Coordinates of C-alpha atoms and ligand atoms in Angstrom, one line a residue:
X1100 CA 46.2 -32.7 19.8
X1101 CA 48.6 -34.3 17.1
X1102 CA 52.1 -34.6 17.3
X1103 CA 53.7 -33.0 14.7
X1104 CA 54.0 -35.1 11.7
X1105 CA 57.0 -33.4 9.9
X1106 CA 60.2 -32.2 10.7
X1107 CA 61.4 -29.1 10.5
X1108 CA 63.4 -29.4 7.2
X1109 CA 60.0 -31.4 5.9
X1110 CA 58.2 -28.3 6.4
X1111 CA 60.3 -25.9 5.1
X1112 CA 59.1 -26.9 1.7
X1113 CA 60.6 -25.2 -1.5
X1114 CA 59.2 -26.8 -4.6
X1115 CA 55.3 -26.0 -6.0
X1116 CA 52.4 -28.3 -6.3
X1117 CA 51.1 -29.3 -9.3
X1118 CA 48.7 -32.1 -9.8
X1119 CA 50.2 -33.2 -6.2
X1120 CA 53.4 -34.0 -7.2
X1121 CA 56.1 -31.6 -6.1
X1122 CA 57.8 -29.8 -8.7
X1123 CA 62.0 -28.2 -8.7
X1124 CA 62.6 -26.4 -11.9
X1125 CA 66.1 -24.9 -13.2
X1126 CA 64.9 -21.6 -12.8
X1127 CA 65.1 -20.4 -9.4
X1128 CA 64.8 -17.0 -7.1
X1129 CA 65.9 -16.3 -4.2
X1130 CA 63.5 -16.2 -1.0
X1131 CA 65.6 -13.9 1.8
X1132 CA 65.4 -13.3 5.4
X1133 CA 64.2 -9.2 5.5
X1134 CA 65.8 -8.8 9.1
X1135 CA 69.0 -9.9 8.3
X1136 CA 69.3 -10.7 4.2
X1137 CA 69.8 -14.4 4.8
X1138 CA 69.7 -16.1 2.0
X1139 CA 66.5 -18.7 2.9
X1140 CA 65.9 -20.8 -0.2
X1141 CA 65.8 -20.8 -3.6
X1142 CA 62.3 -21.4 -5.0
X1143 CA 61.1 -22.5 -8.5
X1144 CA 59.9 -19.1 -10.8
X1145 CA 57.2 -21.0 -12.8
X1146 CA 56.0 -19.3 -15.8
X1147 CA 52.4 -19.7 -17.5
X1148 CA 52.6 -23.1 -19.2
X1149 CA 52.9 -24.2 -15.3
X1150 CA 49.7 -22.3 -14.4
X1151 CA 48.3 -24.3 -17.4
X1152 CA 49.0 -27.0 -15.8
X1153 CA 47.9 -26.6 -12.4
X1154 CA 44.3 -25.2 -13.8
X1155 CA 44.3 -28.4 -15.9
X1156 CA 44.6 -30.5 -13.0
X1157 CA 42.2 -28.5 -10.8
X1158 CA 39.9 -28.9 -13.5
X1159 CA 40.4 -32.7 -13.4
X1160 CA 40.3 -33.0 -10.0
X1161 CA 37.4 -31.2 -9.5
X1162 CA 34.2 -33.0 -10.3
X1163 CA 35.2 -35.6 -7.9
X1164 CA 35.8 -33.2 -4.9
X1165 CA 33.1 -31.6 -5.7
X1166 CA 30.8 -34.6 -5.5
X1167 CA 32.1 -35.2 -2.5
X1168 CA 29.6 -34.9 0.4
X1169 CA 30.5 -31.8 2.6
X1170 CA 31.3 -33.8 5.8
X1171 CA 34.0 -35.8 3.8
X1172 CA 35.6 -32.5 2.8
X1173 CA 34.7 -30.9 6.4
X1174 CA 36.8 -34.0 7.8
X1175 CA 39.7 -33.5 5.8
X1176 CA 39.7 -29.8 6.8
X1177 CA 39.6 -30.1 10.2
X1178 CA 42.7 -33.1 10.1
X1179 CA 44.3 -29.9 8.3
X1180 CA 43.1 -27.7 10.8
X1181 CA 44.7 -30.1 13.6
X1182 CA 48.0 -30.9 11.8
X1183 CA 48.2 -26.8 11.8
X1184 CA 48.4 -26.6 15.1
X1185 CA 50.2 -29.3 15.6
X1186 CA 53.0 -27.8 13.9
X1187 CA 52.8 -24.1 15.0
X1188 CA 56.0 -23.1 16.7
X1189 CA 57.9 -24.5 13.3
X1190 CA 55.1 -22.7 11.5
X1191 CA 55.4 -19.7 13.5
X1192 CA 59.4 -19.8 12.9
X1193 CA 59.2 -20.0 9.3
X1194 CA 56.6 -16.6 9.0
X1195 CA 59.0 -14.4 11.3
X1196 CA 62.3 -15.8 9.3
X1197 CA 60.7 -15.1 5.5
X1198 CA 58.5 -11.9 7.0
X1199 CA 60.2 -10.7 9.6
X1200 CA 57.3 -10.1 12.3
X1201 CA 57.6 -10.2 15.8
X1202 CA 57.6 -14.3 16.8
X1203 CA 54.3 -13.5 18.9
X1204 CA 52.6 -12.0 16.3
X1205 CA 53.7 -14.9 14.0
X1206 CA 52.3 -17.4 16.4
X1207 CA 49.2 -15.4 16.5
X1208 CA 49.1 -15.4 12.5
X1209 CA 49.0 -19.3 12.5
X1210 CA 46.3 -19.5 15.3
X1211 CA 44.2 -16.9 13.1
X1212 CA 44.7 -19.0 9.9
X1213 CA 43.6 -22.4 11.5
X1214 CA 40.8 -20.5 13.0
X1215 CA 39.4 -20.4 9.3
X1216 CA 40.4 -23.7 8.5
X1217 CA 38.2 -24.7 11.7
X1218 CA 35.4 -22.3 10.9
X1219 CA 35.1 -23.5 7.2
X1220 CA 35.3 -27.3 7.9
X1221 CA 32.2 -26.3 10.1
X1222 CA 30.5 -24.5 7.4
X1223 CA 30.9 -26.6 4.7
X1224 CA 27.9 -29.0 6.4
X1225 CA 25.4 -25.9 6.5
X1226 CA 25.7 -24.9 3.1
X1227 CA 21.8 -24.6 3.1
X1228 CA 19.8 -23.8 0.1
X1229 CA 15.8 -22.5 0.3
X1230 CA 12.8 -23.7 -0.4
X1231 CA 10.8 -20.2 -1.9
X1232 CA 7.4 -19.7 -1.5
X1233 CA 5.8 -20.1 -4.2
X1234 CA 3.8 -17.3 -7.0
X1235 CA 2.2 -21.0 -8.4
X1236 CA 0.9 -24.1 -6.6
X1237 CA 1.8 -26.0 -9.3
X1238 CA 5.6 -25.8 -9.0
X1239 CA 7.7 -25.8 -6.4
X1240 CA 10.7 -23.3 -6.2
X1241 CA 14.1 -24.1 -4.5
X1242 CA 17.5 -22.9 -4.4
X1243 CA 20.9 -24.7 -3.6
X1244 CA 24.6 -24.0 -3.4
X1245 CA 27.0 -25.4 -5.6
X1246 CA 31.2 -24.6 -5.8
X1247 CA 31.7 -22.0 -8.7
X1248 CA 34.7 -24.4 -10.0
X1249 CA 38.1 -23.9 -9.8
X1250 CA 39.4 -20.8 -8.2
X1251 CA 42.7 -18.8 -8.7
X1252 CA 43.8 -17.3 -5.3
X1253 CA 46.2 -14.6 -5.4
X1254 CA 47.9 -13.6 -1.5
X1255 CA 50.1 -11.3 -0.5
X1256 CA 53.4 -10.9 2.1
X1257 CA 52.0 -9.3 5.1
X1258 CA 49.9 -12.6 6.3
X1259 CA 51.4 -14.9 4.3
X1260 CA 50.0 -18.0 6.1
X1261 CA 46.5 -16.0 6.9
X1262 CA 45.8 -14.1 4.1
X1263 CA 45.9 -17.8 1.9
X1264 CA 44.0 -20.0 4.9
X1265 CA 41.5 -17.4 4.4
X1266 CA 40.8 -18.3 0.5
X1267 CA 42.1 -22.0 0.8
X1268 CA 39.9 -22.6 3.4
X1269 CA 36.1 -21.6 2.3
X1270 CA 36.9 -22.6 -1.4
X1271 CA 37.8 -26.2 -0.2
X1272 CA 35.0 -26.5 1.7
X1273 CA 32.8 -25.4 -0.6
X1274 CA 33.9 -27.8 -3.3
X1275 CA 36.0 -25.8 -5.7
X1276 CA 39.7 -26.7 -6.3
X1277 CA 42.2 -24.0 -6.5
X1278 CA 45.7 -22.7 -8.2
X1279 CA 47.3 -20.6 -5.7
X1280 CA 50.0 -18.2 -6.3
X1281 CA 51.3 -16.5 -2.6
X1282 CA 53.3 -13.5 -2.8
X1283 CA 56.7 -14.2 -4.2
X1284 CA 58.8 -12.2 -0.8
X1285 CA 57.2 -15.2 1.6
X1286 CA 56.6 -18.5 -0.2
X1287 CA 57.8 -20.7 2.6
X1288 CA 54.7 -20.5 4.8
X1289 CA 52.8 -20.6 1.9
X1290 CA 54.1 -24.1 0.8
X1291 CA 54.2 -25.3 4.2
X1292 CA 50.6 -24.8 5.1
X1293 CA 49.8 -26.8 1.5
X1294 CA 52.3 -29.3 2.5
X1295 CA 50.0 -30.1 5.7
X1296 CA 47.3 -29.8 3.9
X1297 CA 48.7 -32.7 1.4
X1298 CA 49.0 -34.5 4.8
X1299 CA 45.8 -33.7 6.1
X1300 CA 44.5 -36.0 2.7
X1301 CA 43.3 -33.1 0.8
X1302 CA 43.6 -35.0 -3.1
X1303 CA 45.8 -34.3 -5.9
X1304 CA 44.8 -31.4 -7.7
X1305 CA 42.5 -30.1 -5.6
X1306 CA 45.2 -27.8 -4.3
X1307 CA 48.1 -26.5 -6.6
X1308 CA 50.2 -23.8 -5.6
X1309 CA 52.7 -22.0 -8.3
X1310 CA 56.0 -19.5 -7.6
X1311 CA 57.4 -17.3 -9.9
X1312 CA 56.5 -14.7 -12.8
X1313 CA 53.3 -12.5 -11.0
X1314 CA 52.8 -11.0 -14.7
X1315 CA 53.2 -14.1 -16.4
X1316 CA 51.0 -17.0 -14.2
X1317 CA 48.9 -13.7 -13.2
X1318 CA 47.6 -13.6 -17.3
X1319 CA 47.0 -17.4 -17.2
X1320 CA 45.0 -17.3 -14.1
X1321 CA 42.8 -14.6 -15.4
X1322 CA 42.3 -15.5 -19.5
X1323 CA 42.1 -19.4 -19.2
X1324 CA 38.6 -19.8 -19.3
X1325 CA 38.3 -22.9 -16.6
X1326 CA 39.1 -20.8 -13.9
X1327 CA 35.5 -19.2 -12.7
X1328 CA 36.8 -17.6 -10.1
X1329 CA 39.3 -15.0 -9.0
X1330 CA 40.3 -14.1 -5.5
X1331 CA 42.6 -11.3 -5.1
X1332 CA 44.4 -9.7 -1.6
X1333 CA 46.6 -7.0 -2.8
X1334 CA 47.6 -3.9 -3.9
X1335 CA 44.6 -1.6 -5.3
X1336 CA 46.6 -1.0 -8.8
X1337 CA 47.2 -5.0 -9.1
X1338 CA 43.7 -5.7 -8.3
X1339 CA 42.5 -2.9 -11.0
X1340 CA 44.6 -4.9 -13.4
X1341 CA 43.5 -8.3 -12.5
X1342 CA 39.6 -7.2 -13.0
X1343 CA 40.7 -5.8 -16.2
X1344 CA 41.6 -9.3 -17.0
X1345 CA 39.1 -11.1 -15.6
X1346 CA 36.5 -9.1 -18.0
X1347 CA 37.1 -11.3 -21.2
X1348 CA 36.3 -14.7 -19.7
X1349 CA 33.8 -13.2 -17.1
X1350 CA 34.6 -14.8 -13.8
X1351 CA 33.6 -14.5 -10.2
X1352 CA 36.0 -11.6 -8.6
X1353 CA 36.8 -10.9 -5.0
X1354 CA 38.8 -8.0 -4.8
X1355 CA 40.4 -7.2 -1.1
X1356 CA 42.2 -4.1 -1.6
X1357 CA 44.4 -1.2 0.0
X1358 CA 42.6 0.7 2.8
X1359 CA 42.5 4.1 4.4
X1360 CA 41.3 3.5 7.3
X1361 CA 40.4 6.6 9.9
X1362 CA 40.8 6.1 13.7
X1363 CA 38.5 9.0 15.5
X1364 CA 39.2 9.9 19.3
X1365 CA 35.9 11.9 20.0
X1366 CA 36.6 14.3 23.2
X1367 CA 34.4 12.1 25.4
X1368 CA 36.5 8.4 24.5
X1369 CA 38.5 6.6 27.2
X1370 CA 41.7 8.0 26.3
X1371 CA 43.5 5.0 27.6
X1372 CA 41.3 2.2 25.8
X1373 CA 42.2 4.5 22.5
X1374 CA 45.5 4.4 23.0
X1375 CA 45.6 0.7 23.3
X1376 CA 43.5 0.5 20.4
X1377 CA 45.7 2.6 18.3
X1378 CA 48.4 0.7 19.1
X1379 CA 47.1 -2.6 18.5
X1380 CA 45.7 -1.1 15.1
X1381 CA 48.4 0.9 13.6
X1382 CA 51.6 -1.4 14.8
X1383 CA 50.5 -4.6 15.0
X1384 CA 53.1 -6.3 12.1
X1385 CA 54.7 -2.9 11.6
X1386 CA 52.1 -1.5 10.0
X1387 CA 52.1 -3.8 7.5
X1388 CA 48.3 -4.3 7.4
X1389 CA 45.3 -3.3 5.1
X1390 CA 43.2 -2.6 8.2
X1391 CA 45.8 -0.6 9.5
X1392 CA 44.8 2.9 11.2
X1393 CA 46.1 5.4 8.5
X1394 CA 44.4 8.2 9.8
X1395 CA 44.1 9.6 13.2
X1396 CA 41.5 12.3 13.4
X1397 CA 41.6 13.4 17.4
X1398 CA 39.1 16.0 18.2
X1399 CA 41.1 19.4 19.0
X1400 CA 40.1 19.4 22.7
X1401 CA 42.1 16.2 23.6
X1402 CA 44.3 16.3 20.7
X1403 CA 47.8 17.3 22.9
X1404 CA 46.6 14.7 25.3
X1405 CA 46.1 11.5 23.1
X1406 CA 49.1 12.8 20.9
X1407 CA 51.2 13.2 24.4
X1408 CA 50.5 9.6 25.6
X1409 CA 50.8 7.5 22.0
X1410 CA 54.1 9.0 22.3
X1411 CA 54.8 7.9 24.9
X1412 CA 53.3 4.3 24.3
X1413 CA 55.2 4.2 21.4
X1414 CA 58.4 4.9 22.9
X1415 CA 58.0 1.2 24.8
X1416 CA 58.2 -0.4 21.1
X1417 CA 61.4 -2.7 20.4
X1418 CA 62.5 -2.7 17.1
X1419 CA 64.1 -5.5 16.1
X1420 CA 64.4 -8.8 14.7
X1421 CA 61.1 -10.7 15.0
X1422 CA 62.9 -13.7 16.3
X1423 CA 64.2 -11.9 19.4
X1424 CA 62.7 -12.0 22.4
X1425 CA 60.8 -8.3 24.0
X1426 CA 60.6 -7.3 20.0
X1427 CA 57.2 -5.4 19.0
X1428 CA 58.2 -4.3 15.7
X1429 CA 59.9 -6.4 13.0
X1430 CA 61.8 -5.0 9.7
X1431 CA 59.0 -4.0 6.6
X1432 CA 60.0 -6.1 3.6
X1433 CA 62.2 -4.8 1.4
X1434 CA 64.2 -1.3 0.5
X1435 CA 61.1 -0.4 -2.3
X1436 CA 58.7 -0.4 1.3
X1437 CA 61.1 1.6 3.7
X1438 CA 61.9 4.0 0.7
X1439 CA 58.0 5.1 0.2
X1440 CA 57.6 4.9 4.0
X1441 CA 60.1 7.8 4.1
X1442 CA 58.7 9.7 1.6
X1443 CA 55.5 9.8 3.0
X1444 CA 57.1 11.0 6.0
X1445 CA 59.5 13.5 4.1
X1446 CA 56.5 15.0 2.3
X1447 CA 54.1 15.7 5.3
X1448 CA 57.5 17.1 7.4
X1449 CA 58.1 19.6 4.2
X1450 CA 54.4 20.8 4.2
X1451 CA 54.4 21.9 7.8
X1452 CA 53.8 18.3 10.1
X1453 CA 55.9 18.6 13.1
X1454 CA 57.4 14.8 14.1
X1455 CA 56.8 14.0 17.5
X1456 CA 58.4 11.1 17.9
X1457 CA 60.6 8.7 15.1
X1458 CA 64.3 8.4 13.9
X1459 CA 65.5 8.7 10.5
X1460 CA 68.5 6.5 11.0
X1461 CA 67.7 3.0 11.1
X1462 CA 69.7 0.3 9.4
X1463 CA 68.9 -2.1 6.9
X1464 CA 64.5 -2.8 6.5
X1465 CA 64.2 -1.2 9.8
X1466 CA 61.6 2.0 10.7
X1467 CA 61.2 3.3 13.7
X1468 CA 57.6 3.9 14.5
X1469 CA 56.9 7.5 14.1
X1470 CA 54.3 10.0 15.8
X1471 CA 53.6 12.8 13.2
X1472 CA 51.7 15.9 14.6
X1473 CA 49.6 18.7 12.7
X1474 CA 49.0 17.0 9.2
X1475 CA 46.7 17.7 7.6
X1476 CA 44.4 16.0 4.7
X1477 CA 46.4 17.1 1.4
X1478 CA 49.4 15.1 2.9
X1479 CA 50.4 12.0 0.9
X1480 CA 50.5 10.7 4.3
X1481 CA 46.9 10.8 4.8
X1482 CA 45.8 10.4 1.3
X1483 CA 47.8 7.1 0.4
X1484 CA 47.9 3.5 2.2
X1485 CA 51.4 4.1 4.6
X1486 CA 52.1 0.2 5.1
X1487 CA 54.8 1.3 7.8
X1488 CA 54.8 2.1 11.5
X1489 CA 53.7 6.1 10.7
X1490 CA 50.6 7.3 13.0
X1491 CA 50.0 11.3 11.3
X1492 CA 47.8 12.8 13.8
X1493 CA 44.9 15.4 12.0
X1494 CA 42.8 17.9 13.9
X1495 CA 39.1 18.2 14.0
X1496 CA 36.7 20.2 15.2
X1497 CA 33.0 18.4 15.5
X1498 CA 31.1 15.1 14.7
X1499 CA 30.5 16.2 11.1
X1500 CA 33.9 17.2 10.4
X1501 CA 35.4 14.5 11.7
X1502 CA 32.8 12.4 9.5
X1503 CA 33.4 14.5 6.1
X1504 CA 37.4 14.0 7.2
X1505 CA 37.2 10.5 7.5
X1506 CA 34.7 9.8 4.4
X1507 CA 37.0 11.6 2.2
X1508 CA 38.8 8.9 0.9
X1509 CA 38.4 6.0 -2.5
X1510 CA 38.9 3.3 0.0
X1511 CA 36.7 1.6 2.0
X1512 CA 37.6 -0.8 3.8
X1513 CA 38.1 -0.4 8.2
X1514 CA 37.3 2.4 10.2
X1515 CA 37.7 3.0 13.9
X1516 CA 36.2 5.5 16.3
X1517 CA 36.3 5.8 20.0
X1518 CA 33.6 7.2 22.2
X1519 CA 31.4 6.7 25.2
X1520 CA 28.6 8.4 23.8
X1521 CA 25.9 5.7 22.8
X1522 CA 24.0 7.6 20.3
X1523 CA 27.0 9.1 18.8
X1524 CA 28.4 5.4 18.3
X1525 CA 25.1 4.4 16.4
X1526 CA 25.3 7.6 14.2
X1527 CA 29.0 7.3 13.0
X1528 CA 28.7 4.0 12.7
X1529 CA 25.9 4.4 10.1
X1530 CA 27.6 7.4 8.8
X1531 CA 31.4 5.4 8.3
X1532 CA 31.5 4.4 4.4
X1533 CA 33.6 1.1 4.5
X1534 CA 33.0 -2.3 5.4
X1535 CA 34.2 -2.7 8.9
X1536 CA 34.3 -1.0 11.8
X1537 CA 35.5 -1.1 15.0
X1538 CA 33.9 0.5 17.7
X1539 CA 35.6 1.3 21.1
X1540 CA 38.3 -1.0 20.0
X1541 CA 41.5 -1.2 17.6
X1542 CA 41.0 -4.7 16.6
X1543 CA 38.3 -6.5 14.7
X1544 CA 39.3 -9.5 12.2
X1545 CA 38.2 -12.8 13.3
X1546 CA 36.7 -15.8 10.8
X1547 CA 33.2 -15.7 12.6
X1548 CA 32.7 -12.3 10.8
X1549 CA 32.5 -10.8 7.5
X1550 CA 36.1 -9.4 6.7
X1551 CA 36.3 -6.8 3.1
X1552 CA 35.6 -3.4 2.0
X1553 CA 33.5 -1.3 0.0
X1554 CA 34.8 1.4 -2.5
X1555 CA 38.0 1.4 -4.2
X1556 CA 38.7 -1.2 -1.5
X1557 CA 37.1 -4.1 -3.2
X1558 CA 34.1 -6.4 -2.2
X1559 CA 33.4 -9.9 -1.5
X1560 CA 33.7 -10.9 2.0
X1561 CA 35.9 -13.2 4.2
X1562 CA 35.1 -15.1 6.9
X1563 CA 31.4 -15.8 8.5
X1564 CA 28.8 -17.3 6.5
X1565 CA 29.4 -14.9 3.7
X1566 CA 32.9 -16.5 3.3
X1567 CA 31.3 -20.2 2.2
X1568 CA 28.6 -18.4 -0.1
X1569 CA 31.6 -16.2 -1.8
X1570 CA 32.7 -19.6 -3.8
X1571 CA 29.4 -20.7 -3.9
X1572 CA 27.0 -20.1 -7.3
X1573 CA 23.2 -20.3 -6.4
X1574 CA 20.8 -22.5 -9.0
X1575 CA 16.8 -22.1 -8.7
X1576 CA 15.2 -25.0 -9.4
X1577 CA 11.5 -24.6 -10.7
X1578 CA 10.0 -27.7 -10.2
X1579 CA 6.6 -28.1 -12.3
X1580 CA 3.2 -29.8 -13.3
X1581 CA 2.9 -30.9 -10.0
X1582 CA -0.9 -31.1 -10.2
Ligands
LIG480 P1 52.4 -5.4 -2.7 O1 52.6 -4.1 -3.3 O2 51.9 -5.3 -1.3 O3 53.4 -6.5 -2.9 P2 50.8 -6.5 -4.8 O4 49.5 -6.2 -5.2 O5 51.9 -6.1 -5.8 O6 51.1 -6.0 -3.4 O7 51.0 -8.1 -4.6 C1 50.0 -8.9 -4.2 C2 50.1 -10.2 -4.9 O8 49.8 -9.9 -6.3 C3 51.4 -10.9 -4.9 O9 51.2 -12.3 -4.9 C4 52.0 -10.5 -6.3 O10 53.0 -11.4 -6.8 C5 50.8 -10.5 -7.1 N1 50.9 -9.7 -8.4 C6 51.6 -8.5 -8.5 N2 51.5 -8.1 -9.8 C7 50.7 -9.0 -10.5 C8 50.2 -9.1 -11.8 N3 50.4 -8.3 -12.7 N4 49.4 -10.2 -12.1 C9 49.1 -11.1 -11.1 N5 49.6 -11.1 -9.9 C10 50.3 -10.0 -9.5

């Protein structure tokens, strides 16, 4: 393994990346510490003529990278992918200081970026096209893969290191070269994993990353017609608005959206491997997670029991700053996150939900996780994404029911369900309408398989081989007069 290669204050980059020079400007915002409101850094709030100019030099830079044969570009991804974990613990730091997550969960978050770094550096060398057999012996038929061009990534704050490895990753590989523009509440990781990536020998311009005005660089990355593709992890109403945008010039769109996603305890589960499960699904990052169990159907003849002992795994969560030691639960973002947490919670409590466990009184960004008993589906609770530490526990009666329950929702993206029944697991599995599930177990994402949703939640897919092929364009060749 590498040493590190920066210091600590090297890596805690604060300017953007243009054209691989790195940028300050006069304008500024302020990038804050959610546990505590420590003031972090100040970060450059670029506007759209700086998009401009980062598409411009992605669109420069980009025939050359692209003509680059795929195990040049796998070998500078895998120096990236070392250099990553060379740095971890300083990487780790940073996430939990500018997110606030528990310091093991941050650590995990690296490991899980650099596994796609890894991944796609290895995929970049099969990007296989066909030969087709062919309807006339006089031609020959073939497909290959080519980049689609530059790419516009758009991340959020929950994995702020992740949630970009994951686009960075397969569109570099591929070819493409990218403007990125991570979530303006976490920056720092975001500019720290480019930084490597810089180091790693990744060329100028094939990687720009811009801070600032989400409206303003957000218009520019969708109208300017050099950009061919969008890739969006966010909010369903942003992502609505993006593809919106996108219309005019027609580009590529990957949309990974809000989820919904229901967590079914059929009567005959192992009660203890769903409890684990729930807890690895709804808390893990606060619930702060698209894949997040929303919904807890429990099947009414083991619903007191499951209910009785996630309380009472729950009540073994620290809350806490991430940084401390024994935490499990880290502050959510900001004031605007904790406020619509509590509403949710206010408006099941006021239509009858009885809370089993939770406290109302914590300080600053804080939540406490909370158990919520006898909701029921016209909750906002159940109908809306939570993004807190809220499980809201829902009766039902039989397979089908718990199916219709779970179904009833726009999104699409994760489900869950928990049973030893063989059969049954085939049958809901088929039945589920989303684009993961997890079966027996709360957690799922990993880069050697397809990660995304259907429904309101989006499509395209991350990770696997369907990550590569997602920046790829495919071009039949008809060769003919070949006798
Ligand atoms: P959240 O509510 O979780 O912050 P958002 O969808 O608002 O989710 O944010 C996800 C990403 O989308 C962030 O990088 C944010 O800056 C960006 N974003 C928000 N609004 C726009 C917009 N109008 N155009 C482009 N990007 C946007």
């Amino acid at each position: 393994m590498l040493m590190p290669l920066l210091s600590d204050n090297e890596l805690r980059e604060t300017r953007c990346l243009i054209d691989g020079q790195w940028i300050e400007t006069e304008a500024t915002y302020e990038v804050r510490n959610p546990a505590t409101g420590e003031l972090l850094a100040r970060v450059p709030c670029l506007g759209a003529e700086h998009a401009r100019e980062a598409i411009a030099a992605a669109e420069r830079a980009r025939p050359q990278w692209s003509a680059q044969p795929a195990h040049e570009r796998s070998r500078i991804l895998k120096r990236w992918h070392a250099l990553i974990l060379a740095h971890l613990e300083p990487l780790a730091q940073l996430l939990t200081r500018e997110m606030g997550k528990p310091i093991g969960e941050a650590r995990a978050e690296i490991l899980y970026g650099a596994s796609y770094v890894e991944w796609f550096a290895e995929e970049a060398r099969r990007a296989y096209g066909q030969v087709i057999p062919s309807h006339d012996l006089s031609k020959q038929l073939s497909t290959v893969r080519e980049p689609v061009g530059v790419v516009a990534a758009i991340t959020p704050w929950n994995f702020p290191n992740a949630m970009l490895a994951r686009k960075l990753a397969p569109a570099l590989a591929a070819g493409c070269t990218v403007v990125a523009k991570p979530a303006e509440q976490t920056p720092l990781s975001a500019l720290a994993l480019s930084k490597l990536a810089t180091l790693a020998g990744v060329p100028h311009g094939v990687l720009n990353v811009v801070l600032g005005d989400a409206v303003a660089i957000g218009a520019q990355l969708t109208a300017n017609p050099a950009v061919r593709k969008l890739t969006f992890t966010g909010s369903t109403a942003v992502g609505r608005l993006l593809l919106r945008q996108c219309a005019d010039t027609v580009k590529r769109v990957s949309m990974e959206l809000g989820g919904n996603a229901p967590f079914i305890v059929f009567d005959d589960a192992d009660l203890d491997a769903a409890v684990e499960g729930a807890m690895a699904s709804k808390f893990r990052n606060a619930g702060q997670t698209c894949v997040c169990a929303n919904r807890f159907l429990v099947h009414e003849a083991i619903y007191d029991e499951f209910a009785e002992r996630l309380v009472r795994a729950v009540r073994d969560l620290r809350v806490g700053e991430g940084s401390q030691a024994g935490v499990t639960i880290g502050p959510l973002i900001d004031q605007r996150a904790k406020a619509k947490v509590a509403a949710l919670v206010m408006d099941a409590l006021e239509q009858g939900a009885v809370l089993l466990e939770g406290d109302a009184q914590m300080p600053g960004n804080f939540f406490a996780p909370t158990v919520l008993g006898q909701v029921n589906a016209q909750m906002r609770v159940a109908r809306e994404e939570i993004f807190g530490p809220v499980a809201p526990l829902i009766r039902f009666v039989d397979e089908a029911d718990a199916l219709a329950q779970a179904n009833a929702s726009d999104a699409g993206l994760a489900a869950y369900f928990f049973t030893r029944d063989i059969a049954r697991a085939h049958r809901v599995a088929a039945a589920l309408k989303v684009g993961m599930v997890g079966i027996n177990t709360g957690a799922i994402s990993t880069e050697t398989a397809p990660f995304g949703g259907v429904k309101q939640s989006g499509f395209g897919r991350e990770g696997g081989p369907q990550g590569l092929e997602d920046y790829q364009d495919v071009k039949y060749l008809c060769l003919g007069n070949l006798r």
